[in-house]
XYZ file of C-alpha atoms in Angstrom:
604
model
C 16.376 -3.002 -79.252
C 13.159 -1.530 -80.640
C 14.846 0.818 -83.174
C 17.458 -1.620 -84.517
C 16.321 -5.189 -83.792
C 18.660 -6.796 -86.350
C 21.742 -5.094 -84.901
C 20.656 -5.974 -81.374
C 20.146 -9.624 -82.328
C 23.622 -9.728 -83.866
C 25.169 -8.293 -80.700
C 23.103 -10.663 -78.573
C 24.311 -13.640 -80.606
C 27.928 -12.540 -80.191
C 27.437 -12.314 -76.435
C 26.072 -15.845 -76.367
C 29.310 -17.077 -77.910
C 31.293 -15.856 -74.913
C 34.085 -13.350 -74.482
C 37.033 -15.787 -74.727
C 38.296 -14.631 -71.337
C 41.011 -16.717 -69.627
C 39.648 -19.572 -67.544
C 40.304 -20.253 -63.897
C 43.944 -20.705 -62.986
C 45.077 -24.089 -61.758
C 45.711 -24.507 -58.037
C 48.421 -26.678 -56.531
C 47.539 -29.648 -54.363
C 49.191 -27.915 -51.406
C 46.788 -24.974 -51.745
C 43.829 -27.337 -51.984
C 44.959 -29.260 -48.896
C 45.485 -26.008 -46.984
C 41.983 -24.747 -47.914
C 40.448 -28.051 -46.855
C 42.316 -28.044 -43.535
C 41.379 -24.490 -42.506
C 37.765 -24.995 -43.628
C 37.634 -28.143 -41.505
C 39.032 -26.301 -38.459
C 36.530 -23.453 -38.841
C 33.489 -25.677 -39.339
C 34.569 -27.868 -36.419
C 34.534 -24.879 -34.072
C 31.238 -23.606 -35.517
C 29.635 -27.025 -35.098
C 30.703 -27.103 -31.455
C 29.327 -23.594 -30.825
C 26.115 -24.523 -32.633
C 25.754 -27.665 -30.506
C 26.488 -25.784 -27.283
C 23.812 -23.164 -28.083
C 21.282 -25.885 -28.908
C 20.641 -24.765 -32.499
C 19.727 -27.038 -35.391
C 22.350 -28.152 -37.885
C 20.685 -26.104 -40.638
C 21.896 -22.965 -38.864
C 25.409 -23.781 -40.090
C 24.489 -23.224 -43.751
C 25.691 -19.608 -43.851
C 28.936 -20.493 -42.109
C 29.557 -23.334 -44.568
C 29.117 -21.257 -47.725
C 31.089 -18.348 -46.256
C 34.000 -20.633 -45.317
C 34.168 -22.089 -48.837
C 34.262 -18.584 -50.278
C 36.837 -17.117 -47.866
C 39.231 -20.072 -47.814
C 38.963 -21.323 -51.408
C 38.367 -18.009 -53.222
C 40.300 -15.848 -50.782
C 41.287 -13.232 -53.382
C 37.842 -12.885 -54.939
C 35.948 -9.614 -54.582
C 32.950 -11.289 -52.953
C 35.155 -13.016 -50.350
C 36.422 -9.809 -48.778
C 35.155 -8.721 -45.328
C 32.516 -6.199 -46.429
C 30.658 -8.403 -48.977
C 30.969 -11.433 -46.707
C 29.704 -9.743 -43.547
C 27.150 -7.339 -45.001
C 26.037 -9.744 -47.724
C 25.211 -12.464 -45.178
C 23.392 -9.994 -42.951
C 21.365 -8.422 -45.778
C 20.442 -11.844 -47.171
C 19.364 -13.079 -43.740
C 17.336 -9.895 -43.186
C 15.576 -10.255 -46.541
C 14.823 -13.906 -45.857
C 13.422 -13.138 -42.409
C 11.277 -10.342 -43.834
C 9.907 -12.597 -46.579
C 9.042 -15.305 -44.054
C 7.138 -12.738 -41.972
C 4.917 -11.598 -44.876
C 1.850 -13.598 -43.654
C 2.215 -12.055 -40.177
C 2.317 -8.599 -41.837
C -1.032 -9.208 -43.540
C 0.304 -10.245 -46.949
C -0.881 -13.826 -47.549
C 1.382 -15.686 -49.948
C 2.373 -19.318 -50.570
C 5.830 -20.560 -49.686
C 7.080 -20.604 -53.293
C 6.108 -16.951 -53.676
C 7.884 -15.984 -50.448
C 10.956 -17.956 -51.492
C 11.188 -16.223 -54.885
C 10.592 -12.832 -53.273
C 13.325 -13.477 -50.686
C 15.935 -14.358 -53.319
C 15.031 -11.416 -55.547
C 14.962 -8.941 -52.674
C 18.312 -10.224 -51.379
C 19.920 -9.727 -54.813
C 18.518 -6.207 -55.046
C 19.595 -5.155 -51.556
C 23.073 -6.669 -51.811
C 23.754 -4.760 -55.013
C 22.553 -1.517 -53.443
C 24.819 -2.109 -50.437
C 27.759 -2.952 -52.744
C 28.006 -6.247 -50.877
C 27.205 -8.950 -53.414
C 27.749 -12.358 -51.824
C 27.265 -15.375 -54.135
C 25.490 -17.484 -51.510
C 23.201 -14.668 -50.371
C 20.239 -16.092 -52.279
C 20.690 -19.502 -50.618
C 20.824 -17.870 -47.165
C 17.633 -15.909 -47.851
C 15.935 -19.038 -49.176
C 16.902 -21.000 -46.055
C 15.010 -18.534 -43.842
C 11.811 -19.252 -45.809
C 11.947 -23.026 -46.259
C 13.491 -23.713 -42.825
C 12.043 -21.030 -40.518
C 13.619 -20.657 -37.084
C 11.537 -20.663 -33.853
C 13.034 -17.292 -32.831
C 13.733 -15.324 -36.049
C 15.756 -12.486 -34.532
C 18.183 -14.907 -32.838
C 18.625 -16.749 -36.113
C 19.208 -13.435 -37.863
C 21.985 -12.405 -35.462
C 23.571 -15.863 -35.412
C 23.466 -16.502 -39.163
C 23.891 -12.967 -40.438
C 26.433 -11.587 -37.980
C 28.175 -14.132 -35.746
C 28.912 -16.768 -38.395
C 30.186 -14.306 -40.973
C 32.245 -12.397 -38.391
C 33.946 -15.573 -37.206
C 34.756 -16.730 -40.725
C 36.409 -13.353 -41.421
C 38.457 -13.669 -38.227
C 39.490 -17.218 -39.057
C 40.170 -16.245 -42.666
C 42.456 -13.398 -41.595
C 44.378 -15.539 -39.092
C 44.703 -18.703 -41.180
C 44.877 -17.565 -44.816
C 47.925 -15.395 -44.173
C 49.866 -18.437 -42.926
C 50.354 -19.333 -46.585
C 53.110 -17.245 -48.128
C 51.221 -16.775 -51.401
C 47.978 -15.646 -49.765
C 47.008 -12.150 -48.662
C 43.650 -11.804 -46.941
C 41.872 -9.470 -46.877
C 42.756 -7.603 -50.029
C 41.061 -4.559 -48.564
C 39.364 -3.718 -45.289
C 36.155 -1.633 -45.565
C 37.847 1.467 -44.098
C 40.765 1.363 -46.533
C 40.734 3.305 -49.806
C 43.099 2.975 -52.748
C 45.132 0.150 -51.199
C 46.466 -0.839 -54.605
C 48.524 2.348 -54.784
C 49.531 2.303 -51.144
C 53.098 1.213 -50.434
C 53.147 -2.327 -49.094
C 55.940 -3.475 -46.746
C 56.162 -6.759 -48.667
C 55.212 -8.281 -51.984
C 52.951 -11.282 -52.356
C 54.447 -13.675 -54.931
C 52.251 -14.654 -57.826
C 53.661 -18.173 -58.047
C 54.281 -21.024 -55.661
C 57.707 -21.264 -54.079
C 59.189 -22.037 -50.691
C 59.490 -19.802 -47.665
C 63.265 -19.976 -47.553
C 63.424 -16.231 -48.354
C 61.630 -15.590 -45.067
C 64.239 -17.397 -42.968
C 67.206 -15.497 -41.597
C 70.247 -15.111 -43.794
C 73.416 -13.348 -42.806
C 72.516 -10.080 -44.516
C 70.078 -7.217 -44.001
C 67.454 -8.408 -46.496
C 67.074 -11.780 -44.818
C 66.317 -10.254 -41.425
C 63.173 -8.638 -42.842
C 62.002 -12.073 -44.000
C 62.545 -13.540 -40.549
C 60.188 -10.974 -39.065
C 57.338 -12.190 -41.267
C 58.147 -15.844 -40.574
C 57.909 -15.102 -36.863
C 54.603 -13.300 -37.439
C 53.152 -16.380 -39.138
C 54.152 -18.586 -36.209
C 52.782 -16.102 -33.672
C 49.467 -15.729 -35.474
C 49.016 -19.502 -35.744
C 49.895 -20.032 -32.073
C 47.484 -17.328 -30.919
C 44.777 -18.703 -33.207
C 45.202 -22.242 -31.899
C 45.102 -21.157 -28.259
C 42.029 -18.998 -28.921
C 40.414 -22.028 -30.556
C 41.231 -24.162 -27.500
C 39.825 -21.521 -25.140
C 36.480 -21.586 -26.957
C 36.112 -25.306 -26.223
C 37.471 -25.130 -22.686
C 34.938 -22.406 -21.879
C 32.196 -25.045 -22.158
C 34.225 -27.857 -20.541
C 33.173 -29.686 -17.388
C 35.160 -31.343 -14.621
C 34.993 -35.123 -14.448
C 33.859 -35.755 -10.853
C 33.482 -39.519 -11.356
C 37.193 -40.324 -11.175
C 38.445 -42.299 -8.183
C 41.915 -42.732 -6.780
C 43.003 -39.198 -7.570
C 46.343 -39.540 -5.773
C 47.285 -42.650 -7.752
C 46.206 -41.104 -11.053
C 48.147 -37.931 -10.281
C 51.242 -40.046 -9.693
C 50.677 -41.903 -12.990
C 50.277 -38.604 -14.839
C 53.584 -37.380 -13.395
C 55.394 -40.530 -14.596
C 53.840 -40.249 -18.062
C 54.878 -36.590 -18.228
C 58.423 -37.575 -17.338
C 58.462 -40.298 -19.993
C 57.068 -38.074 -22.737
C 59.011 -34.897 -22.043
C 62.260 -35.860 -20.336
C 62.505 -39.182 -22.183
C 61.351 -38.592 -25.746
C 62.544 -34.972 -25.860
C 66.048 -35.336 -24.455
C 66.716 -38.547 -26.362
C 66.458 -36.392 -29.544
C 69.107 -33.867 -28.458
C 71.988 -35.647 -30.237
C 72.437 -33.144 -33.088
C 75.447 -30.914 -32.485
C 73.651 -27.684 -33.520
C 69.976 -28.477 -32.833
C 69.695 -29.336 -29.147
C 67.549 -26.337 -28.220
C 65.151 -27.010 -31.079
C 64.851 -30.720 -30.334
C 63.999 -30.212 -26.651
C 62.232 -26.849 -26.805
C 59.945 -27.687 -29.702
C 59.118 -31.007 -28.029
C 57.708 -28.990 -25.138
C 55.675 -26.884 -27.582
C 54.357 -30.042 -29.259
C 53.362 -31.480 -25.890
C 51.472 -28.344 -24.799
C 49.533 -28.009 -28.055
C 48.928 -31.715 -28.673
C 47.446 -32.494 -25.238
C 44.834 -29.724 -25.539
C 44.026 -30.504 -29.175
C 43.681 -34.256 -28.579
C 41.275 -33.825 -25.645
C 39.045 -31.632 -27.827
C 39.155 -33.972 -30.821
C 38.394 -37.065 -28.719
C 35.400 -35.377 -27.065
C 34.053 -34.454 -30.512
C 34.545 -37.988 -31.821
C 32.724 -39.380 -28.774
C 29.939 -36.831 -29.293
C 30.072 -35.471 -25.760
C 30.984 -32.340 -23.868
C 34.664 -31.975 -23.061
C 35.354 -33.265 -19.547
C 38.589 -32.400 -17.784
C 40.070 -35.218 -15.714
C 43.240 -37.210 -15.200
C 42.085 -39.974 -17.552
C 41.515 -37.523 -20.411
C 44.843 -35.845 -19.752
C 46.711 -39.157 -19.832
C 45.074 -39.930 -23.177
C 46.217 -36.509 -24.324
C 49.776 -37.286 -23.269
C 49.606 -40.548 -25.220
C 48.519 -38.645 -28.329
C 51.337 -36.152 -27.776
C 53.772 -39.076 -27.532
C 52.658 -40.237 -30.995
C 53.384 -36.781 -32.439
C 56.778 -36.684 -30.701
C 57.613 -40.056 -32.224
C 56.783 -38.629 -35.665
C 58.813 -35.515 -34.880
C 61.865 -37.747 -34.539
C 61.998 -38.234 -38.313
C 61.686 -34.497 -39.001
C 64.040 -33.039 -36.391
C 66.157 -30.284 -37.886
C 64.263 -30.241 -41.197
C 61.132 -28.351 -40.095
C 60.674 -24.913 -38.564
C 58.152 -23.800 -35.944
C 55.373 -23.167 -38.470
C 55.732 -26.646 -39.933
C 55.863 -28.193 -36.447
C 52.544 -26.600 -35.458
C 51.058 -27.724 -38.769
C 52.246 -31.263 -38.023
C 50.445 -31.244 -34.661
C 47.232 -29.822 -36.132
C 47.107 -32.543 -38.816
C 48.384 -35.613 -36.982
C 46.261 -35.379 -33.816
C 42.865 -35.701 -35.620
C 44.243 -38.589 -37.708
C 45.578 -40.390 -34.625
C 42.394 -39.837 -32.599
C 40.149 -40.940 -35.462
C 42.171 -44.111 -35.894
C 42.015 -44.874 -32.167
C 38.416 -43.853 -31.371
C 36.520 -44.577 -34.605
C 38.512 -47.316 -36.331
C 39.925 -49.227 -33.346
C 36.993 -48.228 -31.065
C 39.291 -47.729 -28.074
C 38.482 -45.678 -24.940
C 34.767 -45.873 -25.664
C 31.648 -47.814 -24.638
C 32.002 -50.355 -27.453
C 34.219 -53.431 -27.459
C 37.613 -52.463 -28.955
C 38.474 -53.983 -32.307
C 41.985 -54.854 -31.133
C 43.713 -55.594 -27.874
C 46.216 -52.823 -27.253
C 47.672 -52.557 -23.771
C 48.220 -48.842 -24.212
C 51.184 -48.079 -26.397
C 51.221 -50.107 -29.623
C 48.996 -47.626 -31.437
C 51.245 -44.778 -30.236
C 54.465 -46.155 -31.701
C 52.993 -47.896 -34.750
C 50.988 -44.868 -35.869
C 53.561 -42.257 -34.878
C 56.529 -43.975 -36.522
C 54.918 -44.692 -39.887
C 53.238 -41.262 -39.957
C 56.560 -39.524 -39.290
C 58.571 -41.650 -41.723
C 56.045 -41.087 -44.530
C 56.074 -37.340 -43.844
C 59.885 -37.281 -43.839
C 59.989 -39.230 -47.082
C 57.672 -36.754 -48.797
C 59.553 -33.797 -47.318
C 62.755 -34.987 -48.946
C 66.424 -34.714 -48.117
C 67.902 -31.580 -46.612
C 70.870 -30.028 -48.386
C 72.767 -29.328 -45.181
C 74.182 -32.705 -44.206
C 77.257 -31.462 -42.381
C 75.146 -30.322 -39.412
C 73.206 -33.590 -39.339
C 75.888 -34.942 -37.035
C 76.414 -35.415 -33.335
C 79.263 -34.830 -30.915
C 80.288 -36.314 -27.601
C 78.428 -33.859 -25.355
C 75.156 -34.125 -27.299
C 75.403 -37.913 -27.467
C 75.820 -37.982 -23.680
C 72.767 -35.753 -23.166
C 70.760 -37.910 -25.562
C 71.806 -41.052 -23.696
C 70.581 -39.477 -20.447
C 67.204 -38.903 -22.113
C 67.159 -42.539 -23.209
C 67.829 -43.620 -19.626
C 64.889 -41.496 -18.415
C 62.619 -43.018 -21.056
C 63.893 -46.534 -20.283
C 63.062 -46.118 -16.580
C 59.609 -44.595 -17.169
C 58.657 -46.717 -20.178
C 56.322 -49.079 -18.249
C 54.303 -46.071 -17.018
C 53.784 -44.906 -20.606
C 52.717 -48.193 -22.165
C 51.531 -50.609 -19.446
C 48.030 -50.693 -17.981
C 48.417 -53.526 -15.442
C 50.957 -54.958 -13.012
C 51.624 -57.985 -15.195
C 52.128 -55.815 -18.252
C 54.594 -53.609 -16.388
C 56.651 -56.594 -15.256
C 56.781 -58.075 -18.747
C 57.709 -54.677 -20.220
C 60.657 -54.445 -17.830
C 61.784 -57.949 -18.851
C 61.585 -56.993 -22.531
C 63.599 -53.832 -21.901
C 66.253 -55.859 -20.075
C 66.444 -58.320 -22.955
C 66.697 -55.647 -25.661
C 69.326 -53.751 -23.646
C 71.654 -56.756 -23.328
C 71.108 -57.835 -26.931
C 71.839 -54.334 -28.228
C 75.279 -54.287 -26.595
C 76.083 -57.751 -27.939
C 74.938 -57.215 -31.530
C 76.330 -53.686 -31.829
C 79.750 -54.777 -30.621
C 79.723 -57.636 -33.120
C 78.760 -55.340 -36.024
C 81.446 -52.747 -35.286
C 84.363 -54.974 -34.270
C 83.925 -54.481 -30.545
C 83.446 -50.693 -30.590
C 79.986 -49.548 -29.454
C 78.085 -46.958 -31.456
C 76.202 -44.370 -29.339
C 73.415 -44.247 -31.933
C 72.561 -47.913 -31.371
C 72.887 -47.821 -27.584
C 70.651 -44.766 -27.127
C 68.049 -46.119 -29.544
C 67.779 -49.893 -29.776
C 67.721 -50.501 -26.009
C 64.077 -49.316 -26.108
C 63.011 -51.761 -28.827
C 61.857 -54.436 -26.393
C 59.475 -52.082 -24.597
C 58.084 -50.845 -27.921
C 57.460 -54.384 -29.165
C 55.615 -55.395 -25.985
C 53.650 -52.150 -25.606
C 50.479 -53.759 -26.942
C 50.759 -57.414 -25.872
C 52.631 -57.331 -22.562
C 49.681 -58.726 -20.586
C 49.148 -61.635 -23.017
C 52.592 -63.258 -22.823
C 54.529 -65.332 -20.313
C 57.785 -64.026 -18.773
C 59.940 -66.235 -21.006
C 58.113 -65.062 -24.143
C 58.347 -61.410 -23.077
C 62.111 -61.673 -22.595
C 62.529 -63.501 -25.921
C 60.510 -60.887 -27.844
C 62.607 -58.150 -26.212
C 65.842 -59.842 -27.309
C 64.643 -60.292 -30.892
C 63.415 -56.676 -31.052
C 66.732 -55.341 -29.748
C 68.742 -57.347 -32.263
C 66.444 -56.417 -35.150
C 66.573 -52.703 -34.295
C 70.375 -52.697 -33.890
C 70.960 -54.388 -37.229
C 68.505 -52.066 -38.990
C 70.200 -48.980 -37.503
C 73.439 -50.140 -39.092
C 71.828 -49.553 -42.523
C 69.652 -46.531 -41.690
C 69.462 -43.367 -43.816
C 69.537 -40.339 -41.537
C 68.992 -37.943 -44.442
C 65.355 -39.051 -44.606
C 64.789 -40.173 -41.008
C 66.840 -37.966 -38.689
C 66.649 -40.029 -35.495
C 65.891 -43.426 -37.035
C 62.277 -43.897 -35.898
C 61.787 -46.531 -38.591
C 64.338 -48.742 -36.860
C 63.623 -47.710 -33.251
C 59.820 -47.758 -33.216
C 58.389 -48.987 -36.532
C 60.159 -52.369 -36.791
C 59.584 -53.314 -33.112
C 55.944 -52.223 -33.514
C 55.599 -54.560 -36.485
C 57.073 -57.362 -34.395
C 54.691 -56.573 -31.530
C 51.729 -56.411 -33.898
C 52.519 -59.845 -35.312
C 52.926 -61.183 -31.761
C 49.485 -59.778 -30.891
C 47.929 -61.528 -33.891
C 49.391 -64.922 -33.043
C 48.869 -64.536 -29.279
C 45.121 -64.064 -29.619
C 42.676 -66.938 -29.194
C 39.035 -67.456 -28.312
C 39.775 -68.233 -24.664
C 41.374 -64.830 -24.088
C 38.588 -63.015 -25.933
C 40.989 -61.784 -28.626
C 40.117 -62.507 -32.254
C 43.229 -62.824 -34.469
C 41.311 -61.566 -37.511
C 40.330 -58.361 -35.718
C 43.898 -57.931 -34.501
C 45.219 -58.234 -38.059
C 42.585 -55.831 -39.420
C 43.310 -53.232 -36.746
C 47.062 -53.637 -37.116
C 47.253 -53.285 -40.878
C 44.492 -50.660 -40.957
C 46.464 -48.496 -38.529
C 49.600 -48.964 -40.617
C 47.818 -47.898 -43.826
C 46.086 -44.957 -42.137
C 49.359 -43.692 -40.644
C 51.314 -44.009 -43.886
C 48.644 -42.377 -46.060
C 47.938 -39.459 -43.723
C 51.665 -38.979 -43.067
C 52.375 -38.734 -46.790
C 49.687 -36.072 -47.203
C 51.045 -34.174 -44.215
C 54.576 -34.322 -45.611
C 53.362 -32.947 -48.934
C 51.716 -30.029 -47.132
C 54.801 -29.416 -45.000
C 56.815 -29.256 -48.198
C 54.706 -26.310 -49.358
C 55.729 -24.532 -46.144
C 59.379 -25.527 -46.598
C 61.802 -23.648 -44.399
C 65.422 -22.786 -45.073
C 67.582 -25.665 -46.265
C 70.705 -23.564 -45.809
C 70.032 -23.274 -42.085
C 68.550 -26.711 -41.468
C 69.671 -28.676 -38.393
C 70.675 -25.416 -36.712
C 69.205 -23.609 -33.699
C 70.249 -20.242 -35.116
C 67.036 -19.976 -37.154
C 64.745 -19.625 -34.147
C 66.871 -19.440 -30.980
C 69.259 -16.884 -29.525
C 72.277 -19.172 -29.299
C 75.638 -19.026 -27.621
C 78.724 -18.115 -29.642
C 80.050 -21.689 -29.683
C 77.117 -22.972 -31.751
C 78.275 -24.599 -35.007
C 77.100 -22.172 -37.697
C 75.458 -23.225 -40.919
C 76.164 -20.479 -43.441
C 79.469 -19.538 -41.840
C 80.694 -23.094 -42.465
C 80.295 -22.773 -46.235
C-alpha cells in the first residue's frame, strides 16, 4: 500500500464492486416450514427448562441464535457442532471476562467493556477455529445484561444451550431427506473423501425411493426410512420425559373411582371405536388400527404438555388432564380418517406434532376453554373435537392430493364387518366421549337413535332397497356428532329431530363422496354434522341461558378457519415427506403381513 498506492487503490475499488459470486439459493416452502417447526420445538423445550431453573428470559438468547443457525443454515460451516459449541462457549467466556474487568482492578465504562468483549470474542473464536456468527452478540449480552451468578450463566449459555441445540439438530434435521447434519463431527477428518453409505440429493423430491420396492435396491431405502421414524419417535419421547421429570401429581381431584371409570369409557371410545371403525380397507387394517394406537400414545402426552404451557403452569398429572389429552387425541384420529392409507409412519408422527398445538391453542387461547376465564363458546365437550379434527384432516388430505393406487382403496366383506364392529363400539361409548352431564348424555343417545333409524331409511331409498355398508358404519354416528356441543341446551324432541336431520344429511352426502381425497369420508361423517350442531348452538343461545349467539358464531367460524388453514399448511408439509404411492393403502410397507394380504406391486 505504501510502495504502490495507485495500484492498491485500483484493487481496493475493484473489491468494493463485489466478486459477482452466486447469491443464496432459493428454499422451498416445505423446507422453511420444517425449519420453523423444529426451531419452535427446540425453543419450547428450552423455555420450559429455563422457567424450571428460575432463570431470566434473556438467558435464552444464545439458544435462540444457535437454533436459527443450526436449523435454517444447517449446511453452513459455522452451524456445525464444533463452531456452534466452542464458539458459544468462547464468546460467553470472553463476555464474562470483560464484565469482570472492574473486579480485576481495571476500571472501564460499560461501552468500553462491551467493545472489548466483542473484539476479544472475535479474536478467540478465530484462534479456536470456531467462528460462530452470533458470538459477538453472546459476548455483548454478558456485559449489558450481567447475571447474578456468572459461572452458572457461563455453563448454561455456553455449554448446555449449545449442546442441546446440536442434539436436537442431529435428531430433527436428518428427518428431512435432503438434509445431512452434521456435515462433519470434530473427530472426523477428510469426510468428503470417505465412502458414504448413501447420497444426499441436491434437489427436492419425494421419499418414495426410501420405501420398499420388490427388488434389492429398494430394501436399502426402507432401512433409512425406518431410521427416520425411529429417530423421531425416540426424540419425541425424550422430549416428553424432560417435561414429565418436572411434573406434579394433581392431589385436588375428587371422586377418583368415578373419574377412573370415565377415563376407561373414553379410552374405549377413542381406541376401540375410532380405530376399528377405520379398518375397512382390504389391505390396510393393521395400519389403520396400529397407527391409531401410536397416535393415541403420542397425542395424549403431547397435548398435556402443550396445554400446561398455554396455561402457564407446571404440568400436573391427573385424570382430568388425561381425559383432555384423550379428547385431543380423538381430534387427531378424526383427521387421520382422511389420510388413512396415504401417509406413512413418519408423516403420521408429523401430523400429531403439528395438529396438537393448533388444536390446543384454538381450545385454550381462542375459545378460552378449560381455564379460569369464561369460555367464549358453550361446548359440551365434543363439538371442538369433531369440527376442528374433520376440517383439519380434510384440508390436509386435499393438499396431499390423490394417491395413484386406487385399486387398494377398496373394502371387502370381512373388513367391512370389522369396521362395523368398531362403529358399534363407538356408538355405545359416544356419550362418554362428548357428554359432560346426565341431560347431555340422554339427549346424545336420542340423537344417535334418530340418526341410526334415518340412515337405514335414506340409504335404502338411495340404493333401491340395498344397504351400503359405508353409510351404515358411518352416518349412524352423525346425530351424536351434531349434538356433541349443544346436547344440554335442547329438549328431547329437538335432540331427536337434530339427530334425524344429521343422519339424513350425512347419508346423502356419503352418496356423492370422493374417497380419493378423503379416505373414510370425515367430511360427511363429522364435518357436516358439526356444522349443523354449530348452527344449532348459535340459534339455541339466549341471554337467559348465559350463552351469547354472537360469541357462539365467532367461536364456531373461528375454529373452522383455524382448522382449515392449519390443516392446509400441515398437508403441504406432509407432501414434502411423501411416501410411496405405489404401495399406498397397503400394510406391506411397514408391517410383516400374512401371505393372503392383497399386494400392491404384484397386482400391476
